[in-house]
């Protein structure tokens, strides 16, 4: 039995982040799949928020994907997934915050909101965020390397990637693909898709299109 147990849900992009980190670091773990519509009794003892991911490491519990991933990087330091210098580490945390507070809300609004006007606003916002990533991350931090911080993969890459693996659902339901002009972003996505840790737990675009149908299609209101 592994020291690490991860409580996960296959459709959840936040849990996907932590599973990617576990795979990249080669950490032995037990995977416990949680049905988020029918959570098991006692789950809140592990995850007080009642959300995935959560991990247990021995007697201790950690929850929230960004916190879990930094914890794993400290406890299992090889390979390191944060830069060494304080400023680069701060930049990494800024980008992780950008994912959580900018990109993800716009993605979610576009996919889930049935109002065409709100969808159009979300498309514009999402485009602006992708443009910012193209110019400020890949234009300034990546150099000639394929990843956020150049040649070395980091927690930032694994923080963003789950939404890009799910992007085909956004394109299918809302007609919004990753714009062709963001060439570095597309190169980054391709580099991540080819990484063994990503391939090990990847799902097909058809999987996400099917699983996200209930979020993208409004439920009819009974008369």
PDB file of C-alpha atoms in Angstrom, residues 47-215:
ATOM      1  CA  UNK A  47     -11.375  16.901   2.285  1.00  0.00           C
ATOM      2  CA  UNK A  48     -13.187  19.355   4.561  1.00  0.00           C
ATOM      3  CA  UNK A  49     -14.396  21.320   1.526  1.00  0.00           C
ATOM      4  CA  UNK A  50     -15.911  18.141   0.083  1.00  0.00           C
ATOM      5  CA  UNK A  51     -13.949  18.624  -3.152  1.00  0.00           C
ATOM      6  CA  UNK A  52     -11.306  16.759  -5.127  1.00  0.00           C
ATOM      7  CA  UNK A  53      -8.425  16.509  -5.229  1.00  0.00           C
ATOM      8  CA  UNK A  54      -7.361  15.697  -1.732  1.00  0.00           C
ATOM      9  CA  UNK A  55      -4.486  13.523  -0.627  1.00  0.00           C
ATOM     10  CA  UNK A  56      -3.523  11.699   2.492  1.00  0.00           C
ATOM     11  CA  UNK A  57       0.144  11.176   3.274  1.00  0.00           C
ATOM     12  CA  UNK A  58       0.394   8.892   6.241  1.00  0.00           C
ATOM     13  CA  UNK A  59      -1.831  10.459   8.885  1.00  0.00           C
ATOM     14  CA  UNK A  60      -2.002  13.892   7.255  1.00  0.00           C
ATOM     15  CA  UNK A  61      -4.491  15.293   4.750  1.00  0.00           C
ATOM     16  CA  UNK A  62      -3.867  18.058   2.219  1.00  0.00           C
ATOM     17  CA  UNK A  63      -6.460  19.566  -0.104  1.00  0.00           C
ATOM     18  CA  UNK A  64      -6.703  22.195  -2.870  1.00  0.00           C
ATOM     19  CA  UNK A  65      -4.703  21.300  -5.991  1.00  0.00           C
ATOM     20  CA  UNK A  66      -2.222  24.211  -5.945  1.00  0.00           C
ATOM     21  CA  UNK A  67      -1.391  23.539  -2.279  1.00  0.00           C
ATOM     22  CA  UNK A  68      -1.146  19.773  -2.800  1.00  0.00           C
ATOM     23  CA  UNK A  69       1.208  20.204  -5.749  1.00  0.00           C
ATOM     24  CA  UNK A  70       3.606  22.452  -3.836  1.00  0.00           C
ATOM     25  CA  UNK A  71       3.489  20.027  -0.922  1.00  0.00           C
ATOM     26  CA  UNK A  72       4.383  17.115  -3.203  1.00  0.00           C
ATOM     27  CA  UNK A  73       7.209  19.136  -4.744  1.00  0.00           C
ATOM     28  CA  UNK A  74       8.689  19.797  -1.304  1.00  0.00           C
ATOM     29  CA  UNK A  75       8.274  16.280   0.081  1.00  0.00           C
ATOM     30  CA  UNK A  76       9.390  14.535  -3.129  1.00  0.00           C
ATOM     31  CA  UNK A  77      11.962  17.031  -4.460  1.00  0.00           C
ATOM     32  CA  UNK A  78      13.118  15.105  -7.540  1.00  0.00           C
ATOM     33  CA  UNK A  79      12.534  16.093 -10.215  1.00  0.00           C
ATOM     34  CA  UNK A  80      11.957  19.658  -8.967  1.00  0.00           C
ATOM     35  CA  UNK A  81       8.883  21.328 -10.455  1.00  0.00           C
ATOM     36  CA  UNK A  82       9.430  24.888  -9.238  1.00  0.00           C
ATOM     37  CA  UNK A  83      12.308  27.183 -10.229  1.00  0.00           C
ATOM     38  CA  UNK A  84      15.105  27.757  -7.717  1.00  0.00           C
ATOM     39  CA  UNK A  85      15.342  31.530  -7.642  1.00  0.00           C
ATOM     40  CA  UNK A  86      12.903  33.487  -5.447  1.00  0.00           C
ATOM     41  CA  UNK A  87      11.782  35.720  -8.328  1.00  0.00           C
ATOM     42  CA  UNK A  88      11.157  32.806 -10.700  1.00  0.00           C
ATOM     43  CA  UNK A  89       9.310  30.969  -7.930  1.00  0.00           C
ATOM     44  CA  UNK A  90       7.181  34.074  -7.369  1.00  0.00           C
ATOM     45  CA  UNK A  91       6.480  34.264 -11.102  1.00  0.00           C
ATOM     46  CA  UNK A  92       5.393  30.631 -11.074  1.00  0.00           C
ATOM     47  CA  UNK A  93       2.948  31.322  -8.252  1.00  0.00           C
ATOM     48  CA  UNK A  94       1.614  34.381 -10.102  1.00  0.00           C
ATOM     49  CA  UNK A  95       0.890  32.226 -13.156  1.00  0.00           C
ATOM     50  CA  UNK A  96      -0.788  29.555 -11.048  1.00  0.00           C
ATOM     51  CA  UNK A  97      -2.980  32.297  -9.597  1.00  0.00           C
ATOM     52  CA  UNK A  98      -3.665  33.562 -13.137  1.00  0.00           C
ATOM     53  CA  UNK A  99      -4.930  30.123 -14.114  1.00  0.00           C
ATOM     54  CA  UNK A 100      -7.193  29.919 -11.080  1.00  0.00           C
ATOM     55  CA  UNK A 101      -8.570  33.470 -11.126  1.00  0.00           C
ATOM     56  CA  UNK A 102      -8.556  34.406 -14.826  1.00  0.00           C
ATOM     57  CA  UNK A 103      -8.390  31.549 -17.333  1.00  0.00           C
ATOM     58  CA  UNK A 104     -10.478  28.939 -15.521  1.00  0.00           C
ATOM     59  CA  UNK A 105     -13.445  31.235 -14.690  1.00  0.00           C
ATOM     60  CA  UNK A 106     -13.630  32.443 -18.318  1.00  0.00           C
ATOM     61  CA  UNK A 107     -13.438  28.852 -19.608  1.00  0.00           C
ATOM     62  CA  UNK A 108     -16.158  27.756 -17.199  1.00  0.00           C
ATOM     63  CA  UNK A 109     -18.460  30.683 -17.995  1.00  0.00           C
ATOM     64  CA  UNK A 110     -18.173  30.082 -21.733  1.00  0.00           C
ATOM     65  CA  UNK A 111     -18.912  26.378 -21.383  1.00  0.00           C
ATOM     66  CA  UNK A 112     -21.651  26.515 -18.768  1.00  0.00           C
ATOM     67  CA  UNK A 113     -23.572  29.757 -19.281  1.00  0.00           C
ATOM     68  CA  UNK A 114     -26.578  29.304 -21.619  1.00  0.00           C
ATOM     69  CA  UNK A 115     -26.895  33.051 -22.309  1.00  0.00           C
ATOM     70  CA  UNK A 116     -25.422  33.846 -25.780  1.00  0.00           C
ATOM     71  CA  UNK A 117     -24.440  37.354 -24.652  1.00  0.00           C
ATOM     72  CA  UNK A 118     -22.534  35.986 -21.636  1.00  0.00           C
ATOM     73  CA  UNK A 119     -20.883  33.430 -23.897  1.00  0.00           C
ATOM     74  CA  UNK A 120     -19.710  36.148 -26.262  1.00  0.00           C
ATOM     75  CA  UNK A 121     -18.290  38.157 -23.366  1.00  0.00           C
ATOM     76  CA  UNK A 122     -16.535  35.044 -22.078  1.00  0.00           C
ATOM     77  CA  UNK A 123     -15.038  34.378 -25.527  1.00  0.00           C
ATOM     78  CA  UNK A 124     -13.573  37.871 -25.604  1.00  0.00           C
ATOM     79  CA  UNK A 125     -12.222  37.505 -22.094  1.00  0.00           C
ATOM     80  CA  UNK A 126     -10.742  34.082 -22.833  1.00  0.00           C
ATOM     81  CA  UNK A 127      -9.089  35.401 -25.986  1.00  0.00           C
ATOM     82  CA  UNK A 128      -7.548  38.230 -23.956  1.00  0.00           C
ATOM     83  CA  UNK A 129      -6.169  35.729 -21.418  1.00  0.00           C
ATOM     84  CA  UNK A 130      -4.687  33.518 -24.148  1.00  0.00           C
ATOM     85  CA  UNK A 131      -3.080  36.577 -25.729  1.00  0.00           C
ATOM     86  CA  UNK A 132      -1.580  37.521 -22.361  1.00  0.00           C
ATOM     87  CA  UNK A 133      -0.158  33.997 -21.966  1.00  0.00           C
ATOM     88  CA  UNK A 134       1.289  34.060 -25.492  1.00  0.00           C
ATOM     89  CA  UNK A 135       3.019  37.398 -24.963  1.00  0.00           C
ATOM     90  CA  UNK A 136       3.926  37.434 -21.280  1.00  0.00           C
ATOM     91  CA  UNK A 137       4.711  33.764 -20.652  1.00  0.00           C
ATOM     92  CA  UNK A 138       5.958  32.319 -23.914  1.00  0.00           C
ATOM     93  CA  UNK A 139       7.186  35.659 -25.199  1.00  0.00           C
ATOM     94  CA  UNK A 140       9.247  36.515 -22.104  1.00  0.00           C
ATOM     95  CA  UNK A 141       9.816  33.499 -19.830  1.00  0.00           C
ATOM     96  CA  UNK A 142      10.116  30.494 -22.137  1.00  0.00           C
ATOM     97  CA  UNK A 143      12.998  31.541 -24.374  1.00  0.00           C
ATOM     98  CA  UNK A 144      13.466  28.806 -26.971  1.00  0.00           C
ATOM     99  CA  UNK A 145      12.157  26.082 -24.657  1.00  0.00           C
ATOM    100  CA  UNK A 146       8.770  24.410 -25.042  1.00  0.00           C
ATOM    101  CA  UNK A 147       7.545  24.915 -21.473  1.00  0.00           C
ATOM    102  CA  UNK A 148       6.444  27.870 -19.373  1.00  0.00           C
ATOM    103  CA  UNK A 149       9.941  28.338 -17.948  1.00  0.00           C
ATOM    104  CA  UNK A 150      11.843  27.148 -20.991  1.00  0.00           C
ATOM    105  CA  UNK A 151      13.493  23.744 -21.058  1.00  0.00           C
ATOM    106  CA  UNK A 152      12.263  22.542 -17.651  1.00  0.00           C
ATOM    107  CA  UNK A 153       8.686  21.536 -17.014  1.00  0.00           C
ATOM    108  CA  UNK A 154       7.082  23.024 -13.914  1.00  0.00           C
ATOM    109  CA  UNK A 155       3.977  23.087 -11.750  1.00  0.00           C
ATOM    110  CA  UNK A 156       2.749  25.944 -13.945  1.00  0.00           C
ATOM    111  CA  UNK A 157       2.577  23.690 -17.008  1.00  0.00           C
ATOM    112  CA  UNK A 158       0.638  21.061 -15.108  1.00  0.00           C
ATOM    113  CA  UNK A 159      -1.626  23.723 -13.619  1.00  0.00           C
ATOM    114  CA  UNK A 160      -2.826  24.928 -17.018  1.00  0.00           C
ATOM    115  CA  UNK A 161      -2.745  21.765 -19.115  1.00  0.00           C
ATOM    116  CA  UNK A 162      -5.927  19.988 -17.894  1.00  0.00           C
ATOM    117  CA  UNK A 163      -8.067  22.778 -19.358  1.00  0.00           C
ATOM    118  CA  UNK A 164      -6.281  22.489 -22.687  1.00  0.00           C
ATOM    119  CA  UNK A 165      -6.868  18.739 -22.767  1.00  0.00           C
ATOM    120  CA  UNK A 166     -10.558  19.601 -22.291  1.00  0.00           C
ATOM    121  CA  UNK A 167     -10.514  22.376 -24.904  1.00  0.00           C
ATOM    122  CA  UNK A 168     -12.101  20.158 -27.610  1.00  0.00           C
ATOM    123  CA  UNK A 169     -15.311  20.245 -25.569  1.00  0.00           C
ATOM    124  CA  UNK A 170     -15.230  24.048 -25.654  1.00  0.00           C
ATOM    125  CA  UNK A 171     -14.660  23.972 -29.406  1.00  0.00           C
ATOM    126  CA  UNK A 172     -17.428  21.412 -29.909  1.00  0.00           C
ATOM    127  CA  UNK A 173     -20.098  23.165 -27.853  1.00  0.00           C
ATOM    128  CA  UNK A 174     -19.110  26.832 -28.209  1.00  0.00           C
ATOM    129  CA  UNK A 175     -17.099  26.953 -31.434  1.00  0.00           C
ATOM    130  CA  UNK A 176     -14.050  28.379 -29.679  1.00  0.00           C
ATOM    131  CA  UNK A 177     -10.764  26.639 -30.424  1.00  0.00           C
ATOM    132  CA  UNK A 178      -7.299  27.838 -29.496  1.00  0.00           C
ATOM    133  CA  UNK A 179      -6.742  30.638 -32.047  1.00  0.00           C
ATOM    134  CA  UNK A 180      -4.161  29.831 -34.728  1.00  0.00           C
ATOM    135  CA  UNK A 181      -2.219  33.055 -34.135  1.00  0.00           C
ATOM    136  CA  UNK A 182      -1.078  31.867 -30.710  1.00  0.00           C
ATOM    137  CA  UNK A 183       1.657  29.710 -32.180  1.00  0.00           C
ATOM    138  CA  UNK A 184       3.804  29.361 -29.041  1.00  0.00           C
ATOM    139  CA  UNK A 185       0.780  28.327 -27.014  1.00  0.00           C
ATOM    140  CA  UNK A 186      -0.016  25.642 -29.583  1.00  0.00           C
ATOM    141  CA  UNK A 187       3.600  24.425 -29.499  1.00  0.00           C
ATOM    142  CA  UNK A 188       3.409  24.246 -25.713  1.00  0.00           C
ATOM    143  CA  UNK A 189       0.213  22.217 -25.843  1.00  0.00           C
ATOM    144  CA  UNK A 190       1.795  19.778 -28.303  1.00  0.00           C
ATOM    145  CA  UNK A 191       4.919  19.416 -26.125  1.00  0.00           C
ATOM    146  CA  UNK A 192       2.784  18.621 -23.081  1.00  0.00           C
ATOM    147  CA  UNK A 193       0.655  16.078 -24.968  1.00  0.00           C
ATOM    148  CA  UNK A 194       3.821  14.175 -25.924  1.00  0.00           C
ATOM    149  CA  UNK A 195       5.131  13.967 -22.369  1.00  0.00           C
ATOM    150  CA  UNK A 196       4.947  10.422 -20.869  1.00  0.00           C
ATOM    151  CA  UNK A 197       3.332  11.634 -17.625  1.00  0.00           C
ATOM    152  CA  UNK A 198       0.569  13.320 -19.631  1.00  0.00           C
ATOM    153  CA  UNK A 199       0.080  10.391 -22.003  1.00  0.00           C
ATOM    154  CA  UNK A 200      -0.215   7.980 -19.075  1.00  0.00           C
ATOM    155  CA  UNK A 201      -3.523   9.475 -17.914  1.00  0.00           C
ATOM    156  CA  UNK A 202      -4.774  11.248 -21.054  1.00  0.00           C
ATOM    157  CA  UNK A 203      -8.370  10.980 -22.218  1.00  0.00           C
ATOM    158  CA  UNK A 204      -9.641  11.429 -25.763  1.00  0.00           C
ATOM    159  CA  UNK A 205     -11.452  14.518 -27.009  1.00  0.00           C
ATOM    160  CA  UNK A 206     -14.561  12.336 -27.426  1.00  0.00           C
ATOM    161  CA  UNK A 207     -14.394  11.510 -23.716  1.00  0.00           C
ATOM    162  CA  UNK A 208     -14.568  15.176 -22.757  1.00  0.00           C
ATOM    163  CA  UNK A 209     -17.212  16.045 -25.337  1.00  0.00           C
ATOM    164  CA  UNK A 210     -19.415  13.324 -23.878  1.00  0.00           C
ATOM    165  CA  UNK A 211     -18.695  14.123 -20.227  1.00  0.00           C
ATOM    166  CA  UNK A 212     -19.146  17.894 -20.642  1.00  0.00           C
ATOM    167  CA  UNK A 213     -22.458  17.655 -22.491  1.00  0.00           C
ATOM    168  CA  UNK A 214     -24.413  18.111 -19.265  1.00  0.00           C
ATOM    169  CA  UNK A 215     -22.526  21.331 -18.489  1.00  0.00           C
TER     170      UNK A 215
END
